[in-house]
Short mmCIF file of C-alpha atoms in Angstrom, two decimals:
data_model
loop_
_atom_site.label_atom_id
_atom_site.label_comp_id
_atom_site.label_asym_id
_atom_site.label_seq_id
_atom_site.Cartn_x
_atom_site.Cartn_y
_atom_site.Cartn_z
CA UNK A 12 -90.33 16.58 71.20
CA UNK A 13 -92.23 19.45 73.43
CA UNK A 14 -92.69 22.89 72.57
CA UNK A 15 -92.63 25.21 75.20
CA UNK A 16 -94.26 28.67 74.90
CA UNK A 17 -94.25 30.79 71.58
CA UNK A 18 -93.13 33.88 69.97
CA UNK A 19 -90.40 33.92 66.89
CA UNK A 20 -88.60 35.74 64.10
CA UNK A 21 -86.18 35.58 62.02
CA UNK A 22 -83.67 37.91 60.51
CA UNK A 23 -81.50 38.66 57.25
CA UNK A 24 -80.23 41.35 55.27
CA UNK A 25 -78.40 42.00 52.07
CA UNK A 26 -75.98 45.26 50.83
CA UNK A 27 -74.58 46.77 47.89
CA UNK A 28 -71.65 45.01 46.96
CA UNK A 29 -68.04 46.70 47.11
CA UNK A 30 -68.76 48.67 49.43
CA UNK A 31 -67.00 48.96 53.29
CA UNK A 32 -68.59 50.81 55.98
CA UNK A 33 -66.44 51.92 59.08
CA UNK A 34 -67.00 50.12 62.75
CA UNK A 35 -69.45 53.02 64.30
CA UNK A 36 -68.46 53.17 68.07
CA UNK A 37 -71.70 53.39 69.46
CA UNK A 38 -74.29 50.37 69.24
CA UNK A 39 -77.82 51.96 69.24
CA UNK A 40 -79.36 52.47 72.14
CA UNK A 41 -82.61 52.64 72.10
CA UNK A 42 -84.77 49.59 71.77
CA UNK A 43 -87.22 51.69 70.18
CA UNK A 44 -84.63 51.95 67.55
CA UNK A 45 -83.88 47.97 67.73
CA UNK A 46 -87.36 47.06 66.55
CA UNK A 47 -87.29 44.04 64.04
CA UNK A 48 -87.56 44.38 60.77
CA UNK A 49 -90.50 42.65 60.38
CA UNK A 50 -91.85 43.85 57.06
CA UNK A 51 -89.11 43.49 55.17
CA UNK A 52 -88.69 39.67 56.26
CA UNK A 53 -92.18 38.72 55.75
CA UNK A 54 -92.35 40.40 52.22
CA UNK A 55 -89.76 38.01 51.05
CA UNK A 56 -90.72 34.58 52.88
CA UNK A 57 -94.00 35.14 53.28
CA UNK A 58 -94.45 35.78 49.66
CA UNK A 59 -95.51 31.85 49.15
CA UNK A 60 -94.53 28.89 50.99
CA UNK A 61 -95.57 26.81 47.61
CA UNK A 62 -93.07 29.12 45.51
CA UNK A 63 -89.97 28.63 47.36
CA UNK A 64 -90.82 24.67 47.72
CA UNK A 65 -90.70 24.69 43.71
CA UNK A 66 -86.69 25.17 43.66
CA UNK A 67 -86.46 23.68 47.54
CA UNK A 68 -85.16 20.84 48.12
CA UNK A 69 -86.92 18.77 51.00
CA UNK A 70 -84.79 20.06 53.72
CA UNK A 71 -86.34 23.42 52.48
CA UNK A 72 -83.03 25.21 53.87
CA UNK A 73 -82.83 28.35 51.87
CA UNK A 74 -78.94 28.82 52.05
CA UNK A 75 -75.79 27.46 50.68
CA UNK A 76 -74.94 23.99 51.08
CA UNK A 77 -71.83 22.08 51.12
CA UNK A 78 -70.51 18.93 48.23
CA UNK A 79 -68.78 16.70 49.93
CA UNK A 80 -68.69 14.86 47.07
CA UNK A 81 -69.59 14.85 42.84
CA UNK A 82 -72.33 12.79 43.93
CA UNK A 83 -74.35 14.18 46.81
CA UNK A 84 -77.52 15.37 46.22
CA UNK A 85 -78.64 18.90 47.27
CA UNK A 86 -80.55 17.53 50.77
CA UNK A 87 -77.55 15.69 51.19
CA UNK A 88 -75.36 18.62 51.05
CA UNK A 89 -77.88 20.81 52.94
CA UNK A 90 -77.36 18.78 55.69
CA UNK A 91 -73.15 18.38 55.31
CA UNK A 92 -73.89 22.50 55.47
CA UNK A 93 -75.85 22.44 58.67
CA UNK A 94 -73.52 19.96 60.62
CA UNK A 95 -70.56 21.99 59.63
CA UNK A 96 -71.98 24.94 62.00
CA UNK A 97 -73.52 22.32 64.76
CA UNK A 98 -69.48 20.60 64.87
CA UNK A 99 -68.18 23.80 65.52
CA UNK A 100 -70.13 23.99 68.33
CA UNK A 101 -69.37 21.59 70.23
CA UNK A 102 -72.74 21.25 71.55
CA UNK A 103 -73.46 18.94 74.14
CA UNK A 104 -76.84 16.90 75.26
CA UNK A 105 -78.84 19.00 77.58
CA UNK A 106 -77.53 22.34 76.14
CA UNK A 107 -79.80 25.18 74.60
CA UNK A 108 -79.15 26.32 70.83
CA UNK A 109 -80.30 29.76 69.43
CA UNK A 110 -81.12 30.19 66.20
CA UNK A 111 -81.08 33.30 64.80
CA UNK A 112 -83.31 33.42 61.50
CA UNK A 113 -84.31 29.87 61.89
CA UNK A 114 -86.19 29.56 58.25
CA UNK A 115 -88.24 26.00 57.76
CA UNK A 116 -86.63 24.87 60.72
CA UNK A 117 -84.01 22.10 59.26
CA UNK A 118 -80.85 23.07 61.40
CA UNK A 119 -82.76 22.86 64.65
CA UNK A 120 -84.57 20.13 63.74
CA UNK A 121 -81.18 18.19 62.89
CA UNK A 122 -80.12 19.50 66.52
CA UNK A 123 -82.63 18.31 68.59
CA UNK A 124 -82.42 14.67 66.69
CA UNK A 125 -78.38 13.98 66.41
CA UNK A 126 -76.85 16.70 68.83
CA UNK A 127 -79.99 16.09 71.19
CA UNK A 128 -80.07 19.96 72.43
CA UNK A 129 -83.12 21.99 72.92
CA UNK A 130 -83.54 24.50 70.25
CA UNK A 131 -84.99 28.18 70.38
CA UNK A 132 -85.85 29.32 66.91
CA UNK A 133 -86.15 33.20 65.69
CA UNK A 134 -88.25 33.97 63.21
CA UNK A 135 -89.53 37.03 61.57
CA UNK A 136 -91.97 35.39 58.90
CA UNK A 137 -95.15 33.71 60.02
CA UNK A 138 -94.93 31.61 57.27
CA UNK A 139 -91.84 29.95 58.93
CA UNK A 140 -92.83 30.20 62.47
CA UNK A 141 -95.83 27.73 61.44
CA UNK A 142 -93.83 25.16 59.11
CA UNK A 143 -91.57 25.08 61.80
CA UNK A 144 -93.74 24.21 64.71
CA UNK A 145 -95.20 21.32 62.62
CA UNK A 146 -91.78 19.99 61.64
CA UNK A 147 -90.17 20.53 65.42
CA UNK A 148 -93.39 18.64 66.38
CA UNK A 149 -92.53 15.99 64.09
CA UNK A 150 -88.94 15.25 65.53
CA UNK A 151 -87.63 12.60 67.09
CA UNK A 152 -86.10 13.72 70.23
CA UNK A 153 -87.69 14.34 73.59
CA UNK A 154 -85.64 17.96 73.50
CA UNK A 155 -87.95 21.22 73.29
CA UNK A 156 -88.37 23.37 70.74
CA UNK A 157 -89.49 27.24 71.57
CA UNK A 158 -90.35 28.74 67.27
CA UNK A 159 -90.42 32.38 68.44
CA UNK A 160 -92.03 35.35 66.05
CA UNK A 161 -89.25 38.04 67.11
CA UNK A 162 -86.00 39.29 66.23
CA UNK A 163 -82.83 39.06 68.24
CA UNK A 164 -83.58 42.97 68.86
CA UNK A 165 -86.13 41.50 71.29
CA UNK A 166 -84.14 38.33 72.87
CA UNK A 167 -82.21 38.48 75.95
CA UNK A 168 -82.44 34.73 77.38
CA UNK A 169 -79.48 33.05 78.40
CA UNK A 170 -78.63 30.21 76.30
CA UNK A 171 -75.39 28.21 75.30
CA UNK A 172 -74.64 27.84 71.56
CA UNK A 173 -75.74 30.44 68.74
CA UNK A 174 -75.92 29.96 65.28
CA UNK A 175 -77.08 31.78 62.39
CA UNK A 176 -77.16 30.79 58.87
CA UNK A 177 -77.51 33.06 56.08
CA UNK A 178 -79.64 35.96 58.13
CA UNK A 179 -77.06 38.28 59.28
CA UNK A 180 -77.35 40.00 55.48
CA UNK A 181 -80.61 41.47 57.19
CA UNK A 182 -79.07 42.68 60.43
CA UNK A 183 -78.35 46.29 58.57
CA UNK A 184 -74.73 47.71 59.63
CA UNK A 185 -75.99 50.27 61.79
CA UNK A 186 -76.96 47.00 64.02
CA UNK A 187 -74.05 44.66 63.70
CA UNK A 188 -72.60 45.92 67.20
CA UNK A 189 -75.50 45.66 69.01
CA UNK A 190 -76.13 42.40 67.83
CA UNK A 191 -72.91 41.02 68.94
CA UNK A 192 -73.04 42.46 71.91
CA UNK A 193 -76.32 40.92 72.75
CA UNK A 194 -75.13 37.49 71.74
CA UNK A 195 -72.12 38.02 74.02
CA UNK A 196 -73.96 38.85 76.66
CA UNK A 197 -76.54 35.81 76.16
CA UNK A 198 -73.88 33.13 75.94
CA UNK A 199 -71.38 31.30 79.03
CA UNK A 200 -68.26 32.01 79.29
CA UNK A 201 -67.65 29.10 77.07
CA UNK A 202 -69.66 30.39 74.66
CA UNK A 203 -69.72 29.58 70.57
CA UNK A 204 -71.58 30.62 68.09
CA UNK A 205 -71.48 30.44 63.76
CA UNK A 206 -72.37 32.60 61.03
CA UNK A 207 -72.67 32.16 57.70
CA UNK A 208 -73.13 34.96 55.28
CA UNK A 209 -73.09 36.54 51.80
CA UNK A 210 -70.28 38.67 51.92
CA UNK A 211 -69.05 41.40 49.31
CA UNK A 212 -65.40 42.95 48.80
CA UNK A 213 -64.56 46.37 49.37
CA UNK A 214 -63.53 47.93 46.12
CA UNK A 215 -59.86 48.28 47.27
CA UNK A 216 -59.94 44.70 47.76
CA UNK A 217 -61.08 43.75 44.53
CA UNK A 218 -59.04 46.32 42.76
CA UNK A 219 -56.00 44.28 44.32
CA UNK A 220 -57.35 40.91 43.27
CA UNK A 221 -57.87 42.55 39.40
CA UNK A 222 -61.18 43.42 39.62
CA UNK A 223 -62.90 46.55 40.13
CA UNK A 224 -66.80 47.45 41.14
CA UNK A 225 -68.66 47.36 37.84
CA UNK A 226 -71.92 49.46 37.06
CA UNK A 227 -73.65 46.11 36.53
CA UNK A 228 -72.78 44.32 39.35
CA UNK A 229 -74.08 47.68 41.11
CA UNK A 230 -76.92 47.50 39.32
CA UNK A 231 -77.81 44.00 39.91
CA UNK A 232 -77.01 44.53 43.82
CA UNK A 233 -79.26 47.21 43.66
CA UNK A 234 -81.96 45.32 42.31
CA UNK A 235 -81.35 42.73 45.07
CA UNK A 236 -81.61 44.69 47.73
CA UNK A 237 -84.88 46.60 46.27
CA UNK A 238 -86.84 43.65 45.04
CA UNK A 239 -85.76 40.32 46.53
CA UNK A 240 -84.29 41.47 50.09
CA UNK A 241 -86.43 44.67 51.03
CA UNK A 242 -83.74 46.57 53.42
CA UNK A 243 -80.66 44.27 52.63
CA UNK A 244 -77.05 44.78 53.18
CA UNK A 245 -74.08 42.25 52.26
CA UNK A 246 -70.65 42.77 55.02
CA UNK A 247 -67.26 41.96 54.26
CA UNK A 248 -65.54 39.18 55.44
CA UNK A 249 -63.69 41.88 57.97
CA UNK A 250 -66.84 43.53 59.40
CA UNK A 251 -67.84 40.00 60.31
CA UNK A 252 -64.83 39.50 62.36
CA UNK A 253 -63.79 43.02 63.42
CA UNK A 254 -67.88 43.44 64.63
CA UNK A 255 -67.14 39.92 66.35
CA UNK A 256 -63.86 40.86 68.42
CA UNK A 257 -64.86 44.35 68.89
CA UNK A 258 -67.96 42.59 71.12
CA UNK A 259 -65.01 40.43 73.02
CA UNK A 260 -65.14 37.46 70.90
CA UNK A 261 -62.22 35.50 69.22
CA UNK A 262 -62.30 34.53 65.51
CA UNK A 263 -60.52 31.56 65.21
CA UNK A 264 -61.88 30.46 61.59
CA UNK A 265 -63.55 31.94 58.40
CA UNK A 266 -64.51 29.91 55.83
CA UNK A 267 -65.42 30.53 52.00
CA UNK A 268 -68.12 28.37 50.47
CA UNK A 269 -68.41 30.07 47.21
CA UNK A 270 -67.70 27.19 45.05
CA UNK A 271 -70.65 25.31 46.98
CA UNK A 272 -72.56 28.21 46.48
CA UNK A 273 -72.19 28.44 42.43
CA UNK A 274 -73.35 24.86 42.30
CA UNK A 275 -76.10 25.01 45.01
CA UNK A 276 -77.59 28.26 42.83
CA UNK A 277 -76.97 26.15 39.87
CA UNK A 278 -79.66 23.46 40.89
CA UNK A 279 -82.49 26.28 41.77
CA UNK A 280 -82.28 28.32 39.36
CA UNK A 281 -82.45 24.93 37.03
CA UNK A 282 -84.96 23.43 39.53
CA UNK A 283 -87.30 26.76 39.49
CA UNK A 284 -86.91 26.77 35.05
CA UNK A 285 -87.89 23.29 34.94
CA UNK A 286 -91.33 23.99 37.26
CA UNK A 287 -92.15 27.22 35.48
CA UNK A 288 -95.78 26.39 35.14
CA UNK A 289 -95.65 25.80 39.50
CA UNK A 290 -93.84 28.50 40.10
CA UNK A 291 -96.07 31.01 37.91
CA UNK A 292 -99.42 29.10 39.47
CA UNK A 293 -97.92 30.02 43.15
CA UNK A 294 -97.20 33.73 42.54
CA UNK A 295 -97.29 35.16 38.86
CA UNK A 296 -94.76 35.38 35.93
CA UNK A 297 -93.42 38.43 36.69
CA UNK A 298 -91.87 37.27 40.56
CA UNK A 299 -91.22 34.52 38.56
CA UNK A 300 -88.53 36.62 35.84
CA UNK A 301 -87.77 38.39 38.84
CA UNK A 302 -86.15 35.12 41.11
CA UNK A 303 -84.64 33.91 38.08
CA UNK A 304 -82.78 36.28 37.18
CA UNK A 305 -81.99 36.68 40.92
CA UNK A 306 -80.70 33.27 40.95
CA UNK A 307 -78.86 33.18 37.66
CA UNK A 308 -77.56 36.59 37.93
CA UNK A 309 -75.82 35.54 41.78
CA UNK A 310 -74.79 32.39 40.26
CA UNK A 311 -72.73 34.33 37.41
CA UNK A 312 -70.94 36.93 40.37
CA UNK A 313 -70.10 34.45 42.72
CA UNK A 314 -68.09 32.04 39.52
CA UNK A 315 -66.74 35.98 38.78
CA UNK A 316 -65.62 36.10 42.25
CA UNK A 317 -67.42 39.43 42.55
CA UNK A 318 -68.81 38.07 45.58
CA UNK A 319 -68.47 34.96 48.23
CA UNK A 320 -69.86 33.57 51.46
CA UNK A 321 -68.11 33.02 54.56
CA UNK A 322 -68.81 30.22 57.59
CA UNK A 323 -67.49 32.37 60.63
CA UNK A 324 -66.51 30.43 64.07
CA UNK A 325 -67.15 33.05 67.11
CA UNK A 326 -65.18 32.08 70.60
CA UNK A 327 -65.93 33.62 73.82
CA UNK A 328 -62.90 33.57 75.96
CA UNK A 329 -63.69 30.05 77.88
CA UNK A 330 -64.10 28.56 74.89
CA UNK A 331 -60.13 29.68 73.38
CA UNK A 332 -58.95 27.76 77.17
CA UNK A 333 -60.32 24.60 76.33
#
């Protein structure tokens, strides 16, 4: 594996749950205005590399994974997760993948080794950009491997697949059409491109499935998006896809995951209680009552249906032909 020339970032962003915001018609304009959010990323994952491991698994892929079976194993289903995005692809050797918010590097590093594509990683956390580089370095593929400190605000290279997993919660509404716009404009005509994401329900939608927008589950959204995601907002399913085909793409697939996710939270929050001592040693008791109950309390909303996560499959218009 080579790795060509350096800069990276990553992106995420979480958002009170039940709540819809309206399609704005104008994507921002400035680029001044389109400037990463690079503090809140790296006051999350660069908090400590040692912490996270503690509840990791070794694929240290920091997202929801995928059972294919009772008896797969969390790195097993981290990487059923992963190839469910690179399938839907349909990425071919020779080709150029994007990822957007590329964490500890797993998904490109399965890329470059079974899909044999070159990978361009975005990253807003140093942390990651240098765990990355090692483990890219570290592949078995001849394929490069460009680990970039920047945010898509910043990226405008042509390239032929996109895929994002679990960092468009930090993208921030006001940004959603710019984004796909730019990833439109970045991709063939043939163009695909994945997202997976949190996603909440507005509270229409879960007053018609019985439910309705609780003061706790405000609460504990609230806390989320003030002390574990700095600047985070959670879509809907809809904004997903109306941002999408708004930008010219077709939707052809969204997927819910939230029974993988229950169990997947299940095993780190269990994980993290079991290597207390670790986890306090890496950071300090109190982040460690604060991911807990982080981790528990998204376990209990997403088994209460309060909340879900959706695999989206973005076509551009030579991709629906053929």
């Amino acid at each position: 594996m080579r790795a060509t020339e350096q800069t990276g970032n990553d992106e995420l962003t979480c958002r009170e749950e039940g709540q819809q915001r309206t399609m704005s018609d104008n994507s921002t304009s400035s680029t001044e205005e389109l400037r990463p959010h690079f503090e809140d990323i790296q006051a999350h994952y660069d908090l400590s590399d040692d912490f996270f491991g503690v509840f990791q698994d070794p694929t240290r892929k920091y997202s929801c994974a995928f059972f294919t079976g009772p008896n797969v194993s969390l790195s097993e289903a981290q990487i059923a997760n992963i190839d469910q995005h690179l399938d839907r692809l349909d990425l071919k050797p020779g080709m150029t993948l994007l990822e957007v918010g590329c964490g500890w590097g797993m998904t490109m590093k399965r890329a470059m080794e079974r899909y044999d594509v070159n990978v361009i990683g975005l990253t807003l956390s140093k942390n990651q950009q240098a765990y990355c580089n090692h483990l890219l370095s570290q592949a078995d593929s001849d394929r490069t491997f460009d680990v970039r400190l920047e945010g898509w605000e910043q990226f405008h290279s042509p390239v032929d697949r996109i895929v994002s997993i679990e960092a468009f919660e930090h993208f921030g509404f006001e940004r959603y059409d710019d984004f796909f716009k730019t990833c439109f404009d970045i991709l063939p005509d043939d163009g695909r491109m994945t997202i997976q994401s949190s996603v909440g329900y507005h509270p229409y939608d879960l007053q018609a499935r019985g439910k309705k927008l609780t003061f706790e589950l405000a609460r504990f959204v609230k806390f989320m998006i003030t002390e574990i995601f700095p600047g985070g907002r959670v879509p809907t399913t809809q904004m997903m896809v109306e941002h999408g085909e708004k930008a010219g793409f077709v939707v052809p697939e969204t997927l819910s995951l939230r029974n993988h996710y229950i169990k997947t939270l299940g095993i780190w929050a269990s994980r993290l209680e079991q290597h207390k001592e670790a986890a306090i040693a890496a950071t300090d008791e109190e982040n460690y009552n604060r991911y807990m109950k982080y981790l528990t309390g998204c376990q209990y909303y997403f088994i209460d249906e309060s909340i879900d996560v959706s695999l989206v499959t973005y076509l551009k218009p030579g991709a629906v032909a053929a």
